[in-house]
Amino acid sequence: MSLSETLFQEAQKYIPGGVNSPVRACKSVDATPLFIKKAEGSRITSVEGASYIDYVLSWGPMILGHAHPDVTEVAVAAAKKGASYGAPCEAEIDLARAVCHALPTVEMVRMVNSGTEATMSALRLARGYTGRNKVLKFIGGYHGHGDPFLASAGSGVATLAIPGTPGVPADVVAHTLLAQYNDLEQVKAHFERHGDDIACIIVEPVAGNMGLVLPKPGFLEGLREITRQYGALLIFDEVITGFRVDFGGAQKRFGIQPDLTCLGKIIGGGFPVGAYGGRRDIMQRVAPCGDVYQAGTLSGNPVAMAAGTCTLELLSRADYAGLEQRTQALVAELKSIFAEKSVPVVINQIASIFTIFFTQTPEIVDFPTASTADSARYTRFYAHMREKGVYLAPSGYECAFLSFAHSDRDINITLEAVRSAQL
Ligand SMILES: *Cc1c(COP(=O)(O)O)cnc(C)c1O
């Protein structure tokens, strides 16, 4: 038994499933997780001492590569000055200012500790601000594990959603409306029926949790228009896309102005941070400025703020266009390798994100089309790539990410590994 396997058994004695977040258990690819010893640049190293080219990047945050020397240095320096104060510190202003400067629609921002907290808080604020109850989300969209977001449709347009997990009261998700991603007609139908009680639409402006799915031209514009028309708020969940698809997020790239934005992942530089922000008149409803309560003992943590600020500062000067070109080149090579192998594939890509769907379906535009991907083939692909030293997400419904630390050599090794795959 490998050391990772031994540790996994030990972990399962004390931690449900041996992991602190479910996908890490690698169940859907029939594997056991690697336990990680350290990570640097584009590479992570398992407890066995094996090094892998990492396309997971902690599920997105490590866009500068692991253990970036500058980020590490400021985090260590901050920790030496005390891990937490529970009182205001200047580092909170630095990160808030950096976020507001980067994202033009964010006039004020509140720091929290995770993406989940950001979306839960933004929803409460939207409800408080509009005095309405319902939230519209998209099937296959993920907004953290808050109760109202854990709803899935039985089929088609479900007006009354059913909870996607035990433990969520049906009454809670009764206020969650579901539509297919990229389907404005379904959105319109909901607004025609419930328009006066819909507080907000929450959407990943580029969907990243059913694999990567891009918004069709006009989709985000349509959401902006219909929310304006009915007096509902538009919330962009940019937990993945913020500082990833562009320094200014998807809202900058697509030129859409949401009312509220949720952030996470990259803004903490690898430390636990989330944030929600947006229009000043809405954000001023947040306590203690306003009446919508939301709080956090460790929120605005000085170590996380310092790491986040340093990360954004480095990213503000980073070559996003160059990283995108490298990703496009990698994806083009992947497509030609799969074509040579006669393996049917759709690869969705934007900026430094891509997902390989093993499918005959010509276009992956929503959850039903994403679900046509062959998971058995992905399982074989995952195992082969891991064997060859390439670390991919242990599920076909996830994204692969490149960082600024991935080298041409990393990419060539990756392509060589794909060439030798028997799928
Ligand atoms: C990861 C993610 C979240 C949840 O963030 P956590 O930090 O895991 O709570 C929310 N929304 C999107 C789009 C995400 O990808």
Short mmCIF file of C-alpha atoms and ligand atoms in Angstrom, two decimals:
data_model
loop_
_atom_site.label_atom_id
_atom_site.label_comp_id
_atom_site.label_asym_id
_atom_site.label_seq_id
_atom_site.Cartn_x
_atom_site.Cartn_y
_atom_site.Cartn_z
CA MET A 1 0.00 0.00 0.00
CA SER A 2 1.31 3.47 -0.86
CA LEU A 3 1.83 6.06 1.86
CA SER A 4 -1.09 8.08 0.43
CA GLU A 5 -3.33 5.02 0.74
CA THR A 6 -2.22 4.44 4.32
CA LEU A 7 -2.89 8.07 5.20
CA PHE A 8 -6.25 7.92 3.45
CA GLN A 9 -7.27 4.96 5.63
CA GLU A 10 -6.13 6.77 8.74
CA ALA A 11 -7.95 9.95 7.69
CA GLN A 12 -11.19 8.03 7.25
CA LYS A 13 -11.16 7.14 10.95
CA TYR A 14 -11.49 10.76 11.96
CA ILE A 15 -12.75 12.73 8.96
CA PRO A 16 -15.94 11.80 7.02
CA GLY A 17 -14.71 10.11 3.85
CA GLY A 18 -11.17 11.05 4.84
CA VAL A 19 -11.47 14.49 3.23
CA ASN A 20 -12.63 17.97 4.11
CA SER A 21 -14.32 18.54 0.74
CA PRO A 22 -16.01 15.67 -1.13
CA VAL A 23 -14.46 15.66 -4.65
CA ARG A 24 -11.00 15.32 -3.17
CA ALA A 25 -11.79 11.70 -2.32
CA CYS A 26 -11.48 10.87 -6.08
CA LYS A 27 -14.53 8.59 -5.90
CA SER A 28 -15.92 9.50 -9.30
CA VAL A 29 -12.69 8.43 -10.99
CA ASP A 30 -12.40 5.22 -8.95
CA ALA A 31 -9.11 6.32 -7.42
CA THR A 32 -7.77 7.11 -3.99
CA PRO A 33 -6.44 10.62 -3.35
CA LEU A 34 -2.80 11.56 -3.36
CA PHE A 35 -1.78 13.15 -0.09
CA ILE A 36 0.26 16.23 -0.85
CA LYS A 37 3.49 17.09 0.90
CA LYS A 38 4.33 20.38 -0.77
CA ALA A 39 3.74 22.46 -3.86
CA GLU A 40 5.82 24.96 -5.79
CA GLY A 41 5.25 26.73 -9.09
CA SER A 42 3.34 24.49 -11.50
CA ARG A 43 4.05 21.35 -9.48
CA ILE A 44 2.70 19.50 -6.50
CA THR A 45 4.53 16.71 -4.74
CA SER A 46 2.84 13.76 -3.08
CA VAL A 47 3.93 12.28 0.25
CA GLU A 48 5.64 9.54 -1.79
CA GLY A 49 7.88 12.21 -3.28
CA ALA A 50 6.34 12.01 -6.76
CA SER A 51 6.05 15.34 -8.57
CA TYR A 52 3.04 16.25 -10.74
CA ILE A 53 2.26 19.06 -13.16
CA ASP A 54 -0.78 20.56 -11.50
CA TYR A 55 -3.84 21.58 -13.54
CA VAL A 56 -6.11 21.75 -10.48
CA LEU A 57 -4.28 24.59 -8.72
CA SER A 58 -6.34 24.15 -5.55
CA TRP A 59 -9.45 24.40 -7.79
CA GLY A 60 -8.38 27.74 -9.21
CA PRO A 61 -6.77 30.01 -6.63
CA MET A 62 -3.10 29.38 -7.42
CA ILE A 63 -3.00 31.35 -10.69
CA LEU A 64 0.51 32.60 -9.87
CA GLY A 65 1.66 29.05 -9.23
CA HIS A 66 2.15 27.48 -5.81
CA ALA A 67 4.22 29.17 -3.11
CA HIS A 68 4.96 32.29 -5.12
CA PRO A 69 7.96 33.80 -3.30
CA ASP A 70 6.46 37.30 -2.93
CA VAL A 71 3.10 36.04 -1.67
CA THR A 72 4.79 33.65 0.73
CA GLU A 73 7.01 36.41 2.06
CA VAL A 74 4.16 38.83 2.83
CA ALA A 75 2.08 36.06 4.40
CA VAL A 76 4.92 35.01 6.70
CA ALA A 77 5.63 38.64 7.61
CA ALA A 78 1.93 39.20 8.40
CA ALA A 79 1.70 36.03 10.50
CA LYS A 80 4.62 37.22 12.60
CA LYS A 81 2.59 40.29 13.48
CA GLY A 82 -0.27 38.17 14.82
CA ALA A 83 -2.64 35.78 13.09
CA SER A 84 -5.90 37.54 13.92
CA TYR A 85 -7.03 40.66 15.79
CA GLY A 86 -10.82 40.72 15.58
CA ALA A 87 -10.43 44.47 15.13
CA PRO A 88 -9.89 46.56 12.01
CA CYS A 89 -6.45 46.62 10.38
CA GLU A 90 -5.01 48.49 7.42
CA ALA A 91 -4.53 45.33 5.34
CA GLU A 92 -8.32 45.11 5.01
CA ILE A 93 -8.43 48.49 3.28
CA ASP A 94 -5.61 47.46 0.94
CA LEU A 95 -7.42 44.39 -0.36
CA ALA A 96 -10.82 46.13 -0.51
CA ARG A 97 -9.31 49.00 -2.48
CA ALA A 98 -7.52 46.62 -4.85
CA VAL A 99 -10.78 44.73 -5.50
CA CYS A 100 -12.77 47.94 -6.07
CA HIS A 101 -10.13 49.27 -8.46
CA ALA A 102 -9.97 46.02 -10.43
CA LEU A 103 -13.73 45.51 -10.77
CA PRO A 104 -15.45 48.68 -11.92
CA THR A 105 -18.91 47.59 -10.69
CA VAL A 106 -17.68 46.94 -7.16
CA GLU A 107 -17.94 50.24 -5.28
CA MET A 108 -17.83 48.65 -1.84
CA VAL A 109 -16.87 45.17 -0.72
CA ARG A 110 -17.27 43.03 2.41
CA MET A 111 -14.67 40.32 3.13
CA VAL A 112 -15.73 36.86 4.27
CA ASN A 113 -13.89 33.54 4.53
CA SER A 114 -15.08 31.47 1.56
CA GLY A 115 -16.97 31.60 -1.69
CA THR A 116 -19.89 29.89 0.03
CA GLU A 117 -20.14 32.68 2.57
CA ALA A 118 -19.94 35.26 -0.19
CA THR A 119 -22.90 33.84 -2.15
CA MET A 120 -25.02 33.22 0.97
CA SER A 121 -24.44 36.78 2.13
CA ALA A 122 -25.06 38.27 -1.31
CA LEU A 123 -28.37 36.41 -1.51
CA ARG A 124 -29.45 37.68 1.90
CA LEU A 125 -28.52 41.19 0.85
CA ALA A 126 -30.43 40.89 -2.43
CA ARG A 127 -33.49 39.67 -0.54
CA GLY A 128 -33.17 42.40 2.08
CA TYR A 129 -32.66 45.10 -0.51
CA THR A 130 -35.55 44.09 -2.78
CA GLY A 131 -37.90 42.81 -0.09
CA ARG A 132 -38.46 39.73 -2.27
CA ASN A 133 -37.90 36.01 -1.63
CA LYS A 134 -37.03 34.10 -4.76
CA VAL A 135 -33.66 33.45 -6.35
CA LEU A 136 -33.17 32.16 -9.87
CA LYS A 137 -30.14 29.96 -10.50
CA PHE A 138 -29.03 27.73 -13.33
CA ILE A 139 -28.96 23.95 -13.41
CA GLY A 140 -25.40 22.76 -13.06
CA GLY A 141 -24.36 26.13 -11.61
CA TYR A 142 -22.54 25.88 -8.28
CA HIS A 143 -22.58 28.66 -5.73
CA GLY A 144 -21.11 26.93 -2.71
CA HIS A 145 -23.05 24.75 -0.31
CA GLY A 146 -25.61 27.20 1.09
CA ASP A 147 -29.06 25.60 1.40
CA PRO A 148 -30.88 27.76 -1.17
CA PHE A 149 -28.36 26.87 -3.88
CA LEU A 150 -28.50 23.11 -3.42
CA ALA A 151 -31.51 22.60 -5.60
CA SER A 152 -31.69 20.56 -8.76
CA ALA A 153 -34.52 20.21 -11.23
CA GLY A 154 -36.49 17.00 -11.63
CA SER A 155 -36.76 17.72 -15.33
CA GLY A 156 -36.89 20.71 -17.61
CA VAL A 157 -38.20 23.88 -16.05
CA ALA A 158 -39.05 23.02 -12.47
CA THR A 159 -40.93 25.79 -10.79
CA LEU A 160 -40.80 24.06 -7.44
CA ALA A 161 -37.26 22.85 -6.96
CA ILE A 162 -36.41 19.78 -4.95
CA PRO A 163 -33.43 19.78 -2.58
CA GLY A 164 -30.28 18.18 -4.00
CA THR A 165 -29.27 16.78 -0.60
CA PRO A 166 -30.90 15.57 2.60
CA GLY A 167 -30.84 18.25 5.26
CA VAL A 168 -32.23 21.04 3.13
CA PRO A 169 -35.90 21.71 3.92
CA ALA A 170 -38.16 21.75 0.87
CA ASP A 171 -39.50 25.12 2.13
CA VAL A 172 -36.04 26.62 1.69
CA VAL A 173 -35.52 25.57 -1.92
CA ALA A 174 -39.15 26.35 -2.72
CA HIS A 175 -37.80 29.87 -3.21
CA THR A 176 -35.14 28.68 -5.67
CA LEU A 177 -36.12 28.79 -9.33
CA LEU A 178 -34.12 26.79 -11.87
CA ALA A 179 -33.40 27.33 -15.53
CA GLN A 180 -30.98 25.79 -18.01
CA TYR A 181 -27.79 27.74 -18.55
CA ASN A 182 -27.88 29.72 -21.82
CA ASP A 183 -31.69 29.47 -22.02
CA LEU A 184 -33.23 32.94 -21.82
CA GLU A 185 -36.71 31.66 -22.65
CA GLN A 186 -36.84 29.68 -19.40
CA VAL A 187 -35.65 32.74 -17.50
CA LYS A 188 -38.37 34.85 -19.09
CA ALA A 189 -41.00 32.26 -18.21
CA HIS A 190 -40.01 32.43 -14.54
CA PHE A 191 -40.17 36.21 -14.53
CA GLU A 192 -43.57 36.22 -16.22
CA ARG A 193 -44.89 34.03 -13.42
CA HIS A 194 -42.98 35.27 -10.37
CA GLY A 195 -41.47 38.57 -11.51
CA ASP A 196 -42.68 40.54 -8.48
CA ASP A 197 -41.09 38.09 -6.02
CA ILE A 198 -37.71 37.40 -7.66
CA ALA A 199 -34.98 39.10 -5.63
CA CYS A 200 -32.12 38.13 -7.91
CA ILE A 201 -30.58 35.97 -10.57
CA ILE A 202 -27.29 34.42 -9.50
CA VAL A 203 -25.11 33.15 -12.33
CA GLU A 204 -21.58 32.09 -13.05
CA PRO A 205 -20.89 34.43 -15.99
CA VAL A 206 -18.76 31.62 -17.34
CA ALA A 207 -19.94 28.33 -15.84
CA GLY A 208 -17.13 26.32 -14.29
CA ASN A 209 -18.83 23.64 -12.24
CA MET A 210 -20.42 21.49 -14.94
CA GLY A 211 -17.10 21.53 -16.68
CA LEU A 212 -16.41 24.78 -18.47
CA VAL A 213 -19.45 26.15 -20.29
CA LEU A 214 -19.33 29.53 -21.99
CA PRO A 215 -22.22 31.97 -22.11
CA LYS A 216 -23.75 32.21 -25.57
CA PRO A 217 -23.66 35.66 -27.15
CA GLY A 218 -26.59 37.62 -25.73
CA PHE A 219 -27.19 35.37 -22.71
CA LEU A 220 -25.59 37.60 -20.06
CA GLU A 221 -26.99 40.70 -21.79
CA GLY A 222 -30.44 39.11 -21.64
CA LEU A 223 -30.09 38.44 -17.91
CA ARG A 224 -29.06 42.06 -17.36
CA GLU A 225 -32.04 43.30 -19.31
CA ILE A 226 -34.67 41.14 -17.69
CA THR A 227 -33.48 41.82 -14.13
CA ARG A 228 -33.58 45.57 -14.83
CA GLN A 229 -37.03 45.28 -16.30
CA TYR A 230 -38.42 43.50 -13.22
CA GLY A 231 -36.42 45.32 -10.54
CA ALA A 232 -34.44 42.20 -9.56
CA LEU A 233 -30.69 42.21 -8.89
CA LEU A 234 -28.14 40.47 -11.09
CA ILE A 235 -25.46 38.68 -9.07
CA PHE A 236 -22.35 37.48 -10.85
CA ASP A 237 -20.71 34.61 -9.01
CA GLU A 238 -17.13 35.31 -10.08
CA VAL A 239 -15.54 33.01 -7.50
CA ILE A 240 -13.75 31.20 -10.36
CA THR A 241 -13.78 33.85 -13.09
CA GLY A 242 -12.69 36.83 -10.98
CA PHE A 243 -9.06 37.68 -11.76
CA ARG A 244 -9.01 34.55 -13.96
CA VAL A 245 -10.75 35.23 -17.27
CA ASP A 246 -9.44 38.79 -17.08
CA PHE A 247 -7.97 40.87 -14.28
CA GLY A 248 -11.37 42.61 -14.21
CA GLY A 249 -13.25 39.30 -14.24
CA ALA A 250 -15.92 38.10 -16.64
CA GLN A 251 -17.84 41.36 -16.19
CA LYS A 252 -14.98 43.23 -17.79
CA ARG A 253 -14.42 40.64 -20.49
CA PHE A 254 -18.09 40.55 -21.52
CA GLY A 255 -18.86 44.17 -20.70
CA ILE A 256 -21.81 43.44 -18.40
CA GLN A 257 -22.48 45.33 -15.18
CA PRO A 258 -23.88 43.12 -12.44
CA ASP A 259 -25.38 44.71 -9.30
CA LEU A 260 -23.43 42.42 -6.97
CA THR A 261 -20.35 40.26 -7.45
CA CYS A 262 -19.16 37.28 -5.40
CA LEU A 263 -15.46 36.53 -5.20
CA GLY A 264 -13.27 33.86 -3.64
CA LYS A 265 -10.47 31.52 -4.68
CA ILE A 266 -7.87 33.82 -6.33
CA ILE A 267 -8.48 36.86 -4.08
CA GLY A 268 -7.03 35.03 -1.07
CA GLY A 269 -3.88 33.93 -2.89
CA GLY A 270 -4.48 30.43 -1.47
CA PHE A 271 -5.71 31.54 1.96
CA PRO A 272 -9.38 31.26 2.96
CA VAL A 273 -11.03 34.44 1.66
CA GLY A 274 -14.28 35.29 -0.04
CA ALA A 275 -15.90 38.64 -0.72
CA TYR A 276 -19.09 40.17 -1.99
CA GLY A 277 -19.46 43.65 -3.30
CA GLY A 278 -21.20 45.89 -5.76
CA ARG A 279 -23.31 49.00 -6.04
CA ARG A 280 -22.81 51.40 -3.16
CA ASP A 281 -26.52 51.91 -2.47
CA ILE A 282 -26.97 48.16 -2.11
CA MET A 283 -23.80 47.52 -0.09
CA GLN A 284 -24.77 50.29 2.32
CA ARG A 285 -27.61 48.06 3.46
CA VAL A 286 -25.01 45.69 5.02
CA ALA A 287 -24.66 45.96 8.84
CA PRO A 288 -23.50 48.04 10.63
CA CYS A 289 -23.99 50.62 7.86
CA GLY A 290 -27.44 49.18 7.16
CA ASP A 291 -29.89 46.62 8.47
CA VAL A 292 -28.89 43.37 6.69
CA TYR A 293 -26.87 41.35 9.21
CA GLN A 294 -23.68 39.54 8.26
CA ALA A 295 -20.55 39.02 10.37
CA GLY A 296 -17.39 36.93 10.79
CA THR A 297 -14.88 36.38 13.60
CA LEU A 298 -11.97 35.78 11.24
CA SER A 299 -13.23 37.95 8.35
CA GLY A 300 -10.62 40.38 7.06
CA ASN A 301 -7.92 38.18 8.54
CA PRO A 302 -4.60 40.06 8.30
CA VAL A 303 -2.57 37.14 6.87
CA ALA A 304 -5.15 36.39 4.19
CA MET A 305 -5.57 40.10 3.37
CA ALA A 306 -1.81 40.51 2.90
CA ALA A 307 -1.53 37.42 0.68
CA GLY A 308 -4.58 38.51 -1.34
CA THR A 309 -3.34 42.06 -1.82
CA CYS A 310 0.08 40.83 -2.94
CA THR A 311 -1.54 38.39 -5.36
CA LEU A 312 -3.72 41.08 -6.94
CA GLU A 313 -0.81 43.46 -7.17
CA LEU A 314 1.22 40.84 -9.08
CA LEU A 315 -1.77 39.98 -11.26
CA SER A 316 -2.38 43.62 -12.16
CA ARG A 317 0.92 43.47 -14.07
CA ALA A 318 0.55 39.91 -15.36
CA ASP A 319 0.38 38.92 -19.03
CA TYR A 320 -3.16 37.50 -19.22
CA ALA A 321 -3.15 37.59 -23.02
CA GLY A 322 0.05 35.53 -23.11
CA LEU A 323 -1.38 32.95 -20.72
CA GLU A 324 -4.52 32.72 -22.81
CA GLN A 325 -2.46 32.13 -25.98
CA ARG A 326 -0.53 29.34 -24.28
CA THR A 327 -3.79 27.75 -23.18
CA GLN A 328 -5.25 28.04 -26.69
CA ALA A 329 -2.15 26.42 -28.13
CA LEU A 330 -2.36 23.57 -25.62
CA VAL A 331 -6.04 23.03 -26.40
CA ALA A 332 -5.40 23.07 -30.16
CA GLU A 333 -2.73 20.37 -29.72
CA LEU A 334 -5.05 18.32 -27.51
CA LYS A 335 -7.77 18.48 -30.15
CA SER A 336 -5.43 17.26 -32.85
CA ILE A 337 -4.12 14.40 -30.69
CA PHE A 338 -7.66 13.22 -29.89
CA ALA A 339 -8.60 13.54 -33.57
CA GLU A 340 -5.64 11.32 -34.53
CA LYS A 341 -6.81 8.79 -31.98
CA SER A 342 -10.40 9.08 -33.28
CA VAL A 343 -11.56 9.94 -29.78
CA PRO A 344 -14.63 12.20 -30.04
CA VAL A 345 -14.11 15.24 -27.88
CA VAL A 346 -15.32 18.77 -27.25
CA ILE A 347 -12.88 21.06 -25.46
CA ASN A 348 -14.37 24.28 -24.08
CA GLN A 349 -11.84 26.98 -23.27
CA ILE A 350 -11.62 30.59 -22.21
CA ALA A 351 -8.56 32.45 -20.94
CA SER A 352 -6.52 29.93 -18.87
CA ILE A 353 -9.42 27.50 -18.25
CA PHE A 354 -10.50 24.46 -20.24
CA THR A 355 -12.50 21.26 -19.92
CA ILE A 356 -12.17 18.14 -22.04
CA PHE A 357 -15.60 16.55 -22.64
CA PHE A 358 -15.38 13.06 -24.11
CA THR A 359 -18.58 13.25 -26.12
CA GLN A 360 -20.11 13.05 -29.59
CA THR A 361 -22.39 15.99 -28.80
CA PRO A 362 -21.20 18.81 -31.05
CA GLU A 363 -21.58 21.64 -28.51
CA ILE A 364 -21.54 21.71 -24.70
CA VAL A 365 -23.76 24.61 -23.71
CA ASP A 366 -25.59 23.53 -20.55
CA PHE A 367 -25.91 20.76 -17.97
CA PRO A 368 -27.77 18.22 -20.16
CA THR A 369 -25.15 18.49 -22.92
CA ALA A 370 -22.31 18.41 -20.36
CA SER A 371 -23.85 15.23 -18.94
CA THR A 372 -23.36 13.42 -22.25
CA ALA A 373 -19.63 13.19 -21.53
CA ASP A 374 -18.30 9.65 -21.12
CA SER A 375 -17.25 9.37 -17.50
CA ALA A 376 -15.68 5.92 -17.91
CA ARG A 377 -13.37 7.34 -20.56
CA TYR A 378 -12.50 10.28 -18.32
CA THR A 379 -11.69 7.84 -15.52
CA ARG A 380 -9.22 6.02 -17.79
CA PHE A 381 -7.76 9.33 -18.95
CA TYR A 382 -7.37 10.59 -15.37
CA ALA A 383 -5.58 7.41 -14.27
CA HIS A 384 -3.22 7.47 -17.25
CA MET A 385 -2.32 11.13 -16.81
CA ARG A 386 -1.71 10.70 -13.08
CA GLU A 387 0.52 7.74 -13.85
CA LYS A 388 2.46 10.00 -16.22
CA GLY A 389 2.87 12.79 -13.66
CA VAL A 390 0.01 15.07 -14.71
CA TYR A 391 -2.49 15.99 -12.01
CA LEU A 392 -6.01 16.62 -13.37
CA ALA A 393 -9.26 17.19 -11.50
CA PRO A 394 -10.72 13.88 -10.29
CA SER A 395 -14.02 14.53 -12.04
CA GLY A 396 -15.05 15.25 -15.61
CA TYR A 397 -17.32 18.08 -14.41
CA GLU A 398 -14.41 20.28 -13.40
CA CYS A 399 -12.06 22.71 -15.07
CA ALA A 400 -8.37 22.45 -15.83
CA PHE A 401 -6.45 25.64 -15.01
CA LEU A 402 -3.11 26.94 -16.19
CA SER A 403 -1.01 29.22 -14.03
CA PHE A 404 1.60 31.80 -14.89
CA ALA A 405 4.13 29.27 -13.58
CA HIS A 406 3.37 26.58 -16.19
CA SER A 407 6.33 26.35 -18.57
CA ASP A 408 6.55 25.23 -22.18
CA ARG A 409 8.29 22.15 -20.87
CA ASP A 410 5.32 21.39 -18.58
CA ILE A 411 3.00 21.70 -21.55
CA ASN A 412 5.16 19.45 -23.73
CA ILE A 413 5.32 16.79 -21.02
CA THR A 414 1.54 17.01 -20.70
CA LEU A 415 1.02 16.58 -24.45
CA GLU A 416 3.43 13.62 -24.53
CA ALA A 417 1.39 11.99 -21.77
CA VAL A 418 -1.83 12.52 -23.72
CA ARG A 419 -0.25 11.02 -26.86
CA SER A 420 0.51 7.80 -25.02
CA ALA A 421 -2.98 7.41 -23.57
CA GLN A 422 -5.07 4.34 -24.48
CA LEU A 423 -8.62 5.59 -24.22
C1 LIG B 1 -15.74 27.27 -5.51
C2 LIG B 1 -16.98 28.04 -5.82
C3 LIG B 1 -17.82 28.55 -4.81
C4 LIG B 1 -17.64 28.20 -3.38
O1 LIG B 1 -16.47 28.66 -2.83
P1 LIG B 1 -15.88 27.94 -1.52
O2 LIG B 1 -14.69 28.78 -1.16
O3 LIG B 1 -15.56 26.55 -1.92
O4 LIG B 1 -16.95 28.00 -0.49
C5 LIG B 1 -18.86 29.36 -5.18
N1 LIG B 1 -19.09 29.67 -6.47
C6 LIG B 1 -18.32 29.19 -7.47
C7 LIG B 1 -18.59 29.60 -8.87
C8 LIG B 1 -17.25 28.35 -7.17
O5 LIG B 1 -16.52 27.82 -8.17
#
